[in-house]
């Protein structure tokens, strides 16, 4: 007890309480300065943590210095000390002298300055190295371009008392996102990507880094009777600072709801210092319908449409039709109806005649609103279902002109360019689509495919790896790995991917079809027959792919095994299907090339060359596959075939040069 009292007495005598207070206040000020610098410069979270560690390390040094120095200052002068125990006193004096020399205020100050100078050097080096918090996927799609005006609109919270009103909150969220998407000076992440963060516990800084955006919009919707409250806040994704926030309490009318959406878009443009053109201002101020009931039906229809099943799509069609009955001039209702009809053909296996209904509904949408991007996108989908790719691409480009961030027509434009054989342009649009949809594995796959088809295999691999990181259960990731290795003639590596895909997706017909194609390339025809038959059993309607159909694979493998009768039946049936597609006006060069391939398998050289020329005229440029395709081995001695293959390679070389020139161009 006596020692404790003495210790407390020494603390008081040496003024350590005052030193402690000064140090705590000074540390708090230092941390605030460091935090401000960290946020303003966009540095990672461990920078302020490093400063805290330095302050903690400095605390015992400062307290020890105060203890020693205050002890010297407050000690009485002893002019004639007792002479007993001279040696002991001499040792103590020596130890005190060393402490006095080490624990000085000068040394403590120099050490503190040096520690924070080190922090500053590390920060400067990090900034000069171009550091910023982003994920590899985000950095692969050029997030630096317009980063400050890139925004993610996170799903709005439904604060209504009824969970049934969730569709309404989702609808308001989608419409706000669409309003912003129409502004060319902004980069607006697609709804598909932001939805992945609906239940996320990640910080806004983490979300912004993963999506490659400079700001994030959060919001909530509360619907109660005839009233609605919409609350929004715009947050800097790097500094976590609020840029703007507001709350709107309005009567639930279309005039008020659309006015809120317009005002939110304008405030965000102002906060991000973006440019809003007169045409864009007019589009975001447009009131699409005066009927609240019709608007409500469209929101419900979109919610059903997004669920993608046949039953939900049918319900969506019913709701959209009801909305058109209430307001025949509501373009969004007609566009939704057209999308529902197109989905029946494109995804749900309905007869092609449904595209006529889709085209009619989309035309009504354009008639109601000639500046409706949704309407042009819906008509483009109907045209692509019919195989009218040139027209579809033109319509998608018109949709993008009206809505520069509309990721669906952007990606579909990439698909159209790919079908037309313009891989350089397809790469440009697919890359933009991946920028707007950074959470999508498939958005990265199509970029990888374009690099590969252009012969840029080293550029394709990072995109494939990014797609795998985003979704390592996506069967198409590994189908593309197989295709990539087949194009490069790496059959052993392709076989390893076959083992992997079949282990992960043993009953998936796409996986089996890709495995059968690899078997054909490797000469394992018996195994190819087995896998192709199983794939056909699982899905008799095999659908179209970017390379050989299952029927062609099976027919060729059977022929190689000497089962000529069954081989001919398979090839005849598939030839009839492809001829029917061509006669119907389908412009996809896949049909022409499959017909040419069937003739090549049969050794019918003149027909093979004639149809290959037609495929080339329609945009066929997949020379990287043809270089290793055994189905064309019988044609390799033919000079006509070699001349055509040479033309295709020359076209690809021109496109590669165009891509390289675009990549090396100095930005304006």
XYZ file of C-alpha atoms in Angstrom:
668
model
C 0.000 0.000 0.000
C 2.847 2.329 0.861
C 4.469 1.744 -2.513
C 1.177 2.437 -4.342
C 0.754 5.715 -2.482
C 4.326 6.647 -3.325
C 3.689 5.840 -7.006
C 0.556 8.003 -7.070
C 2.467 10.754 -5.295
C 5.188 10.570 -7.976
C 2.572 10.763 -10.761
C 1.148 13.936 -9.202
C 4.572 15.389 -8.478
C 5.763 14.809 -12.046
C 2.562 16.225 -13.686
C 1.884 13.003 -15.651
C -1.892 13.608 -15.636
C -1.420 16.800 -17.600
C 0.899 15.075 -20.069
C -1.625 12.252 -20.519
C -4.411 14.725 -21.261
C -2.323 16.642 -23.754
C -1.290 13.402 -25.496
C -4.890 12.146 -25.763
C -6.126 15.442 -27.222
C -3.169 15.651 -29.594
C -3.702 12.047 -30.715
C -7.386 12.706 -31.407
C -6.486 15.710 -33.567
C -3.834 13.669 -35.416
C -6.300 10.856 -36.101
C -8.884 13.307 -37.479
C -6.286 14.806 -39.813
C -5.158 11.352 -40.950
C -8.760 10.219 -41.480
C -9.533 13.310 -43.564
C -6.439 12.782 -45.715
C -7.293 9.100 -46.129
C -10.819 9.839 -47.277
C -9.942 12.753 -49.546
C -7.136 10.870 -51.239
C -9.069 7.601 -51.482
C -6.481 5.579 -49.588
C -7.137 2.129 -48.109
C -8.417 1.603 -44.585
C -5.086 0.421 -43.183
C -3.601 3.944 -43.500
C -5.463 5.377 -40.483
C -4.923 2.068 -38.714
C -1.172 2.514 -39.218
C -1.404 5.989 -37.670
C -3.220 4.579 -34.623
C -0.494 1.961 -34.183
C 2.157 4.708 -34.282
C 0.286 6.679 -31.638
C -0.049 3.613 -29.411
C 3.664 2.883 -29.740
C 4.435 6.513 -28.954
C 2.315 6.581 -25.793
C 4.712 4.716 -23.433
C 7.665 6.646 -24.880
C 6.021 10.008 -24.136
C 4.953 8.929 -20.645
C 8.459 7.613 -19.850
C 9.968 10.871 -21.116
C 7.589 12.901 -18.950
C 8.375 10.733 -15.918
C 12.136 11.181 -16.325
C 12.186 14.839 -17.345
C 9.601 16.020 -14.831
C 11.537 14.099 -12.187
C 14.692 16.047 -13.021
C 12.871 19.374 -13.020
C 11.120 18.767 -9.685
C 14.012 17.144 -7.756
C 15.570 19.267 -4.945
C 19.211 20.348 -5.284
C 21.431 18.446 -2.826
C 24.600 20.365 -2.139
C 26.205 18.046 0.389
C 24.821 14.510 0.065
C 25.715 11.917 2.684
C 28.844 9.971 1.903
C 27.575 6.519 2.911
C 27.095 3.917 0.207
C 29.081 5.884 -2.334
C 29.374 3.037 -4.866
C 25.611 2.315 -4.899
C 24.826 5.957 -5.346
C 27.310 6.173 -8.205
C 25.629 3.294 -10.099
C 22.176 4.822 -9.620
C 23.450 8.170 -10.807
C 24.910 6.562 -13.938
C 21.599 4.842 -14.728
C 19.709 8.089 -14.237
C 22.161 9.899 -16.501
C 21.587 7.359 -19.301
C 17.796 7.662 -18.891
C 18.050 11.459 -18.868
C 19.984 11.358 -22.147
C 17.615 8.848 -23.824
C 14.196 10.019 -22.638
C 14.372 13.690 -23.597
C 11.600 15.793 -25.105
C 13.832 16.461 -28.065
C 14.221 12.719 -28.773
C 10.479 12.113 -28.298
C 9.572 14.948 -30.679
C 12.061 13.816 -33.314
C 10.781 10.237 -33.041
C 7.150 11.325 -33.466
C 7.940 13.492 -36.457
C 9.975 10.661 -38.014
C 7.147 8.152 -37.475
C 4.559 10.344 -39.193
C 7.028 11.307 -41.897
C 7.297 7.591 -42.609
C 3.486 7.427 -42.781
C 3.537 10.328 -45.257
C 6.188 8.695 -47.436
C 4.203 5.442 -47.603
C 1.043 7.396 -48.469
C 2.829 9.384 -51.184
C 4.342 6.268 -52.730
C 0.938 4.582 -52.709
C -0.702 7.547 -54.457
C 2.091 7.894 -57.030
C 1.818 4.190 -57.839
C -1.799 4.813 -58.871
C -3.302 2.897 -55.985
C -7.018 2.848 -55.370
C -9.470 0.414 -53.811
C -10.819 -1.672 -56.684
C -11.236 -5.357 -57.437
C -9.384 -7.105 -60.268
C -12.642 -7.456 -62.179
C -13.389 -3.751 -61.959
C -9.885 -2.812 -63.067
C -10.117 -5.103 -66.082
C -12.901 -3.042 -67.608
C -11.344 0.407 -67.317
C -12.971 1.905 -64.244
C -10.713 4.959 -64.455
C -12.804 6.353 -67.304
C -15.316 8.724 -65.725
C -14.781 7.203 -62.292
C -15.995 10.306 -60.445
C -19.293 10.223 -62.370
C -19.790 6.464 -62.166
C -22.674 5.556 -59.874
C -24.347 2.452 -58.486
C -27.996 2.713 -57.428
C -28.429 0.077 -54.731
C -31.816 -1.658 -54.327
C -34.233 0.508 -52.363
C -35.443 -0.810 -49.021
C -39.154 -1.530 -48.776
C -40.302 0.172 -45.555
C -43.985 -0.349 -46.244
C -45.949 -2.237 -43.629
C -46.915 -4.819 -46.230
C -44.212 -7.012 -47.763
C -46.501 -7.247 -50.780
C -45.418 -3.706 -51.629
C -41.851 -4.872 -52.316
C -42.630 -4.790 -56.050
C -43.405 -1.075 -55.723
C -40.052 -0.286 -54.051
C -38.292 -2.354 -56.728
C -40.183 -0.488 -59.429
C -39.243 2.922 -58.062
C -35.622 1.749 -57.801
C -35.621 0.578 -61.420
C -37.174 3.808 -62.666
C -34.692 5.997 -60.774
C -31.862 3.898 -62.197
C -33.370 4.255 -65.682
C -33.614 8.032 -65.336
C -29.909 8.234 -64.494
C -29.049 5.731 -67.218
C -30.376 8.149 -69.842
C -27.646 10.683 -69.015
C -24.596 10.121 -71.219
C -22.176 11.918 -68.888
C -22.840 9.353 -66.145
C -21.777 5.719 -65.972
C -24.616 3.810 -64.316
C -24.094 0.228 -63.179
C -26.799 -2.146 -64.374
C -29.653 -3.321 -62.197
C -28.429 -6.917 -62.481
C -25.130 -6.105 -60.805
C -26.493 -3.889 -58.029
C -29.108 -6.476 -57.077
C -26.330 -8.756 -55.839
C -25.879 -6.307 -52.941
C -29.497 -6.353 -51.750
C -28.701 -8.286 -48.561
C -24.983 -7.509 -48.472
C -23.239 -6.493 -45.248
C -20.347 -4.949 -47.187
C -19.468 -1.322 -46.649
C -20.257 1.248 -49.325
C -16.527 1.622 -49.883
C -16.214 -2.108 -50.565
C -19.239 -2.078 -52.868
C -17.926 0.957 -54.734
C -14.551 -0.700 -55.164
C -16.048 -3.929 -56.504
C -18.310 -2.097 -58.946
C -15.699 0.498 -59.906
C -17.842 3.536 -59.081
C -17.156 6.826 -57.353
C -20.561 7.159 -55.704
C -23.432 5.042 -54.446
C -27.109 5.955 -54.137
C -29.095 4.363 -51.304
C -32.813 4.726 -50.812
C -36.004 3.507 -49.228
C -39.682 3.567 -50.156
C -42.611 3.627 -47.746
C -46.071 3.298 -49.254
C -49.045 3.872 -46.973
C -52.486 4.260 -48.462
C -52.529 7.244 -50.806
C -49.149 8.528 -49.678
C -45.568 7.632 -50.459
C -42.274 8.579 -48.823
C -39.065 8.170 -50.806
C -35.768 8.780 -49.025
C -32.456 8.867 -50.885
C -28.848 9.662 -50.087
C -25.839 9.929 -52.374
C -22.573 8.802 -50.784
C -18.988 9.142 -52.004
C -17.851 5.529 -52.322
C -14.216 6.433 -51.592
C -14.531 8.831 -48.663
C -17.893 7.580 -47.323
C -19.020 11.201 -47.132
C -22.603 12.203 -47.904
C -22.816 14.215 -51.116
C -26.555 14.819 -51.069
C -29.687 13.496 -49.385
C -33.397 14.254 -49.430
C -36.773 12.935 -48.373
C -39.931 13.220 -50.461
C -43.377 12.947 -48.878
C -45.999 13.096 -51.594
C -49.483 12.016 -52.495
C -49.386 8.800 -54.499
C -50.102 10.108 -57.997
C -48.190 9.535 -61.219
C -47.434 13.252 -61.425
C -45.766 13.243 -58.008
C -43.988 9.883 -58.416
C -42.451 10.813 -61.779
C -41.601 14.316 -60.541
C -39.644 12.780 -57.645
C -37.709 10.548 -60.032
C -36.862 13.524 -62.241
C -35.789 15.644 -59.273
C -33.550 12.868 -57.924
C -31.832 12.559 -61.298
C -31.281 16.316 -61.513
C -29.857 16.517 -57.989
C -27.429 13.682 -58.671
C -26.292 15.342 -61.897
C -25.662 18.507 -59.902
C -23.865 16.690 -57.067
C -21.573 14.804 -59.467
C -21.018 17.881 -61.650
C -22.195 16.010 -64.733
C -23.587 17.512 -67.927
C -27.290 17.221 -68.712
C -28.141 17.958 -72.363
C -31.485 19.559 -73.322
C -32.632 16.299 -74.954
C -31.742 14.321 -71.843
C -33.508 16.861 -69.637
C -36.622 16.439 -71.769
C -36.477 12.636 -71.565
C -36.110 12.461 -67.799
C -38.986 14.952 -67.371
C -41.323 12.895 -69.573
C -44.477 11.595 -67.816
C -45.150 8.172 -69.410
C -48.720 7.756 -68.128
C -51.379 9.637 -66.180
C -52.919 6.392 -64.924
C -51.632 5.342 -61.508
C -53.354 1.977 -61.905
C -51.659 1.333 -65.267
C -48.288 2.273 -63.755
C -48.901 -0.080 -60.843
C -49.764 -2.915 -63.239
C -46.539 -2.332 -65.191
C -44.484 -2.473 -61.991
C -46.183 -5.749 -61.063
C -45.630 -7.037 -64.606
C -41.917 -6.271 -64.474
C -41.609 -8.095 -61.154
C -43.254 -11.190 -62.684
C -41.179 -10.929 -65.886
C -37.919 -10.902 -63.922
C -38.741 -14.281 -62.377
C -38.308 -15.815 -65.868
C -40.471 -18.963 -65.514
C -43.147 -19.752 -68.079
C -45.949 -19.203 -65.541
C -44.484 -15.896 -64.360
C -43.954 -14.736 -67.936
C -47.579 -15.523 -68.723
C -48.635 -13.518 -65.662
C -46.418 -10.639 -66.786
C -48.074 -10.666 -70.215
C -51.511 -10.541 -68.557
C -50.514 -7.571 -66.401
C -48.937 -5.661 -69.292
C -52.046 -6.232 -71.439
C -54.240 -4.930 -68.613
C -52.071 -1.799 -68.430
C -52.408 -1.177 -72.178
C -56.176 -1.479 -71.827
C -56.198 1.217 -69.135
C -53.829 3.499 -71.057
C -53.335 2.611 -74.745
C -50.664 5.331 -74.963
C -48.449 3.888 -72.217
C -45.275 2.904 -74.112
C -43.708 0.999 -71.195
C -46.745 -1.287 -71.026
C -46.497 -2.132 -74.733
C -42.728 -2.601 -74.471
C -43.169 -4.975 -71.531
C -45.758 -6.929 -73.498
C -43.362 -7.210 -76.455
C -40.579 -8.421 -74.161
C -42.869 -11.092 -72.728
C -43.794 -12.377 -76.191
C -40.134 -12.411 -77.285
C -39.119 -14.329 -74.169
C -41.557 -17.063 -75.117
C -39.559 -17.665 -78.295
C -36.029 -16.918 -77.113
C -36.068 -18.774 -73.786
C -39.257 -20.770 -73.306
C -39.449 -22.807 -76.538
C -42.637 -21.312 -78.005
C -43.355 -21.191 -81.725
C -41.588 -18.539 -83.774
C -44.966 -16.996 -84.639
C -44.981 -15.291 -81.219
C -42.361 -12.901 -82.571
C -45.078 -11.422 -84.772
C -47.006 -10.513 -81.611
C -43.825 -9.103 -80.106
C -43.133 -6.942 -83.149
C -46.691 -5.615 -83.164
C -46.553 -4.697 -79.461
C -43.122 -3.079 -79.803
C -44.334 -1.045 -82.778
C -47.240 0.227 -80.662
C -44.726 1.226 -77.973
C -42.631 3.222 -80.452
C -45.770 4.842 -81.839
C -46.748 5.882 -78.298
C -43.263 7.179 -77.457
C -40.680 7.473 -80.273
C -38.002 8.071 -77.603
C -38.639 4.939 -75.556
C -35.404 2.949 -75.318
C -37.349 0.002 -73.887
C -39.536 -0.070 -76.990
C -36.586 -0.232 -79.406
C -34.900 -2.879 -77.284
C -38.098 -4.981 -77.303
C -38.425 -4.711 -81.083
C -34.731 -5.594 -81.450
C -35.291 -8.793 -79.426
C -38.166 -9.797 -81.686
C -36.058 -9.209 -84.785
C -33.120 -11.203 -83.407
C -35.471 -14.100 -82.620
C -36.316 -14.076 -86.319
C -32.631 -14.051 -87.237
C -32.764 -10.511 -88.629
C -29.497 -9.478 -87.049
C -28.741 -6.402 -89.098
C -32.113 -4.874 -88.262
C -31.851 -5.979 -84.637
C -28.460 -4.305 -84.267
C -29.762 -1.056 -85.762
C -32.649 -1.041 -83.262
C -30.346 -1.771 -80.341
C -28.109 1.120 -81.380
C -31.150 3.396 -81.405
C -32.015 2.224 -77.875
C -28.458 3.035 -76.751
C -28.674 6.470 -78.358
C -31.710 7.178 -76.160
C -30.294 5.447 -73.065
C -26.465 5.355 -73.164
C -26.165 3.116 -70.070
C -28.807 0.552 -71.035
C -26.774 -2.616 -70.561
C -29.170 -5.024 -72.327
C -29.061 -3.420 -75.801
C -25.358 -2.703 -75.295
C -24.634 -6.410 -74.820
C -27.102 -7.341 -77.554
C -25.312 -4.968 -79.915
C -22.148 -6.910 -79.139
C -23.981 -10.127 -80.031
C -25.227 -8.608 -83.270
C -21.748 -7.473 -84.240
C -20.410 -10.925 -83.448
C -23.024 -12.586 -85.660
C -22.184 -10.135 -88.442
C -18.486 -11.051 -88.123
C -17.370 -7.645 -86.834
C -15.469 -8.969 -83.853
C -13.595 -5.738 -83.242
C -16.871 -3.872 -82.768
C -18.351 -6.771 -80.795
C -15.387 -6.574 -78.423
C -15.957 -2.858 -77.913
C -19.640 -3.275 -77.050
C -19.120 -6.388 -74.941
C -16.402 -4.600 -72.942
C -18.733 -1.690 -72.302
C -21.403 -4.160 -71.231
C -18.996 -5.721 -68.750
C -18.176 -2.266 -67.391
C -21.876 -1.637 -66.737
C -22.514 -5.153 -65.460
C -19.343 -5.985 -63.506
C -20.979 -8.652 -61.334
C -22.032 -10.776 -64.317
C -19.943 -13.810 -65.179
C -21.478 -14.016 -68.651
C -20.606 -10.376 -69.396
C -16.959 -11.305 -68.936
C -17.252 -14.538 -70.925
C -18.318 -12.815 -74.120
C -15.343 -10.444 -73.908
C -13.068 -13.466 -73.510
C -14.659 -15.121 -76.543
C -14.069 -12.077 -78.733
C -10.409 -11.866 -77.760
C -10.044 -15.577 -78.547
C -11.803 -15.400 -81.915
C -9.529 -12.491 -82.830
C -6.529 -14.658 -81.935
C -5.751 -12.602 -78.794
C -5.548 -15.622 -76.514
C -3.389 -13.980 -73.858
C -6.005 -11.249 -73.518
C -8.846 -13.779 -73.379
C -7.526 -15.716 -70.381
C -7.825 -12.927 -67.743
C -11.429 -12.343 -68.725
C -12.214 -16.038 -68.443
C -10.541 -16.153 -65.051
C -12.548 -13.120 -63.944
C -15.749 -14.844 -65.086
C -14.792 -17.905 -63.071
C -14.109 -15.813 -59.967
C -17.545 -14.253 -60.285
C -19.329 -17.608 -60.647
C -17.342 -20.829 -60.536
C -20.570 -22.844 -60.974
C -21.406 -21.316 -64.364
C -21.264 -24.152 -66.895
C -20.525 -21.694 -69.720
C -17.267 -20.655 -68.060
C -15.868 -24.130 -68.550
C -17.457 -24.564 -71.972
C -15.455 -21.475 -72.954
C -12.278 -22.904 -71.421
C -12.766 -25.968 -73.637
C -13.417 -23.841 -76.713
C -10.370 -21.682 -76.017
C -8.056 -24.698 -75.834
C -9.587 -26.309 -78.929
C -8.967 -23.084 -80.857
C -5.338 -23.187 -79.720
C -4.917 -26.875 -80.533
C -4.251 -27.702 -76.863
C -6.173 -30.970 -76.743
C -4.652 -32.249 -73.493
C -5.639 -29.086 -71.665
C -9.118 -29.229 -73.199
C -9.462 -32.781 -71.889
C -8.658 -31.612 -68.363
C -11.434 -29.034 -68.618
C -13.773 -31.761 -69.892
C -13.066 -33.809 -66.761
C -13.711 -30.731 -64.649
C -16.975 -29.723 -66.316
C -18.403 -33.235 -66.197
C -17.482 -33.582 -62.531
C -19.262 -30.314 -61.739
C -22.210 -30.685 -64.155
C -22.608 -34.427 -64.869
C -26.193 -34.127 -66.101
C -25.992 -30.825 -67.988
C -26.514 -31.122 -71.739
C -24.311 -28.115 -72.604
C -21.436 -29.709 -70.674
C -21.908 -33.043 -72.448
C -22.096 -31.390 -75.857
C -18.865 -29.460 -75.216
C -17.226 -32.684 -74.020
C -18.376 -34.486 -77.178
C -16.881 -31.725 -79.339
C -13.538 -32.071 -77.538
C -13.717 -35.846 -78.065
C -14.176 -35.339 -81.819
C -11.184 -32.989 -81.988
C -9.097 -35.586 -80.109
C -10.311 -38.501 -82.266
C -12.247 -40.195 -79.440
C -15.299 -40.765 -81.597
C -16.908 -43.578 -79.613
C -16.859 -41.424 -76.497
C -18.157 -38.501 -78.553
C -21.151 -40.578 -79.705
C -21.956 -41.628 -76.144
C -21.809 -38.094 -74.788
C -23.644 -36.526 -77.731
C -26.477 -39.061 -77.398
C -26.763 -38.395 -73.665
C -26.831 -34.666 -74.316
C -29.644 -35.150 -76.875
C -31.552 -37.359 -74.418
C -31.383 -34.670 -71.734
C -32.441 -31.940 -74.156
C -33.886 -33.069 -77.503
C -34.218 -29.408 -78.537
C -30.504 -28.714 -78.396
C -30.757 -25.113 -79.453
C -28.058 -23.113 -81.181
C -24.521 -22.567 -79.946
C -21.495 -20.643 -81.168
C -19.983 -23.736 -82.726
C -21.154 -27.139 -84.004
C -24.585 -28.385 -82.992
C -25.007 -31.688 -81.194
C -26.475 -33.324 -84.332
C -23.441 -32.445 -86.441
C -21.069 -33.749 -83.779
C -23.030 -36.995 -83.509
C -23.292 -37.465 -87.288
C -19.572 -36.950 -87.816
C -18.550 -39.271 -84.948
C -20.887 -42.023 -86.174
C -19.455 -41.706 -89.673
C -15.910 -42.071 -88.337
C -16.996 -45.228 -86.507
C -18.439 -46.675 -89.738
C -22.089 -46.433 -88.649
C -22.952 -44.791 -91.921
C -26.723 -45.313 -91.963
C -27.363 -43.634 -88.623
C -24.764 -40.976 -89.441
C -26.622 -40.052 -92.629
C -29.956 -39.881 -90.815
C -28.523 -37.485 -88.238
C -26.882 -35.314 -90.878
C -29.970 -35.310 -93.124
C -32.265 -34.230 -90.278
C -29.947 -31.452 -89.233
C -29.371 -30.301 -92.815
C -33.130 -29.955 -93.275
C -33.376 -27.835 -90.096
C -30.597 -25.496 -91.154
C -31.947 -25.116 -94.703
C -35.344 -24.254 -93.242
C -33.751 -21.544 -91.084
C -31.979 -20.027 -94.073
C -35.148 -20.095 -96.186
C -37.066 -18.325 -93.391
C -34.679 -15.375 -93.664
C -32.489 -16.121 -90.643
C -29.259 -14.229 -91.295
C -27.050 -16.017 -88.796
C -24.011 -17.379 -90.610
C -24.033 -20.372 -88.245
C -26.727 -21.973 -90.406
C -24.702 -21.527 -93.595
C -21.539 -22.877 -92.006
C -23.292 -25.915 -90.535
C -24.673 -26.726 -93.992
C -21.185 -26.318 -95.442
C -19.750 -28.554 -92.699
C -22.275 -31.337 -93.400
C -21.253 -31.275 -97.067
C -17.576 -31.329 -96.040
C -18.179 -34.373 -93.812
C -19.774 -36.124 -96.774
C -16.917 -35.157 -99.090
C -19.135 -32.986 -101.275
C -16.468 -30.383 -102.033
C -18.348 -28.089 -104.426
C -21.373 -27.731 -102.126
C -19.096 -27.303 -99.087
C -17.190 -24.439 -100.735
C -20.361 -22.773 -102.054
C -22.039 -22.751 -98.630
C -18.799 -21.715 -96.916
C -18.678 -18.698 -99.250
C -22.268 -17.838 -98.303
C -21.327 -18.144 -94.641
C -18.388 -15.802 -95.213
C -20.628 -13.267 -96.933
C -22.987 -13.460 -93.925
C -20.125 -12.724 -91.518
C -18.530 -16.073 -90.656
C -15.052 -15.358 -89.253
C -14.413 -18.258 -86.836
C -11.186 -19.312 -88.489
C -9.550 -20.202 -85.172
C -11.888 -23.163 -84.823
C -11.652 -24.186 -88.461
C -7.840 -24.370 -88.240
C -8.140 -27.458 -86.008
C -11.597 -28.785 -86.913
C -11.357 -32.448 -88.072
C -14.727 -32.169 -89.807
C -12.994 -30.070 -92.470
C -9.945 -32.291 -92.900
C -11.218 -33.641 -96.233
C -11.278 -30.089 -97.612
C -7.805 -28.965 -96.587
C -6.128 -29.939 -99.886
C -8.748 -27.951 -101.822
C -7.213 -24.600 -102.941
C -10.647 -22.937 -102.883
C -11.031 -23.764 -99.209
C -7.506 -22.594 -98.412
C -8.080 -19.339 -100.276
C -11.277 -18.712 -98.285
C -9.542 -19.514 -95.018
C -6.772 -17.095 -95.965
C -9.333 -14.329 -96.547
C -10.885 -14.940 -93.151
C -7.498 -14.771 -91.425
C -6.685 -11.552 -93.283
C -9.970 -10.012 -92.126
C -9.206 -11.027 -88.551
C -5.737 -9.503 -88.794
C -7.287 -6.197 -89.919
C -9.712 -6.303 -87.018
C -6.911 -7.056 -84.556
C -4.991 -4.048 -85.795
C -8.079 -1.909 -85.308
C -8.461 -3.135 -81.728
C -4.783 -2.507 -80.985
C -4.997 1.000 -82.447
C -8.008 1.737 -80.268
C -6.230 0.432 -77.178
C -3.127 2.523 -77.757
C -4.954 5.708 -78.770
C -4.303 8.657 -76.470
C -7.575 9.765 -74.804
C -8.767 13.240 -75.730
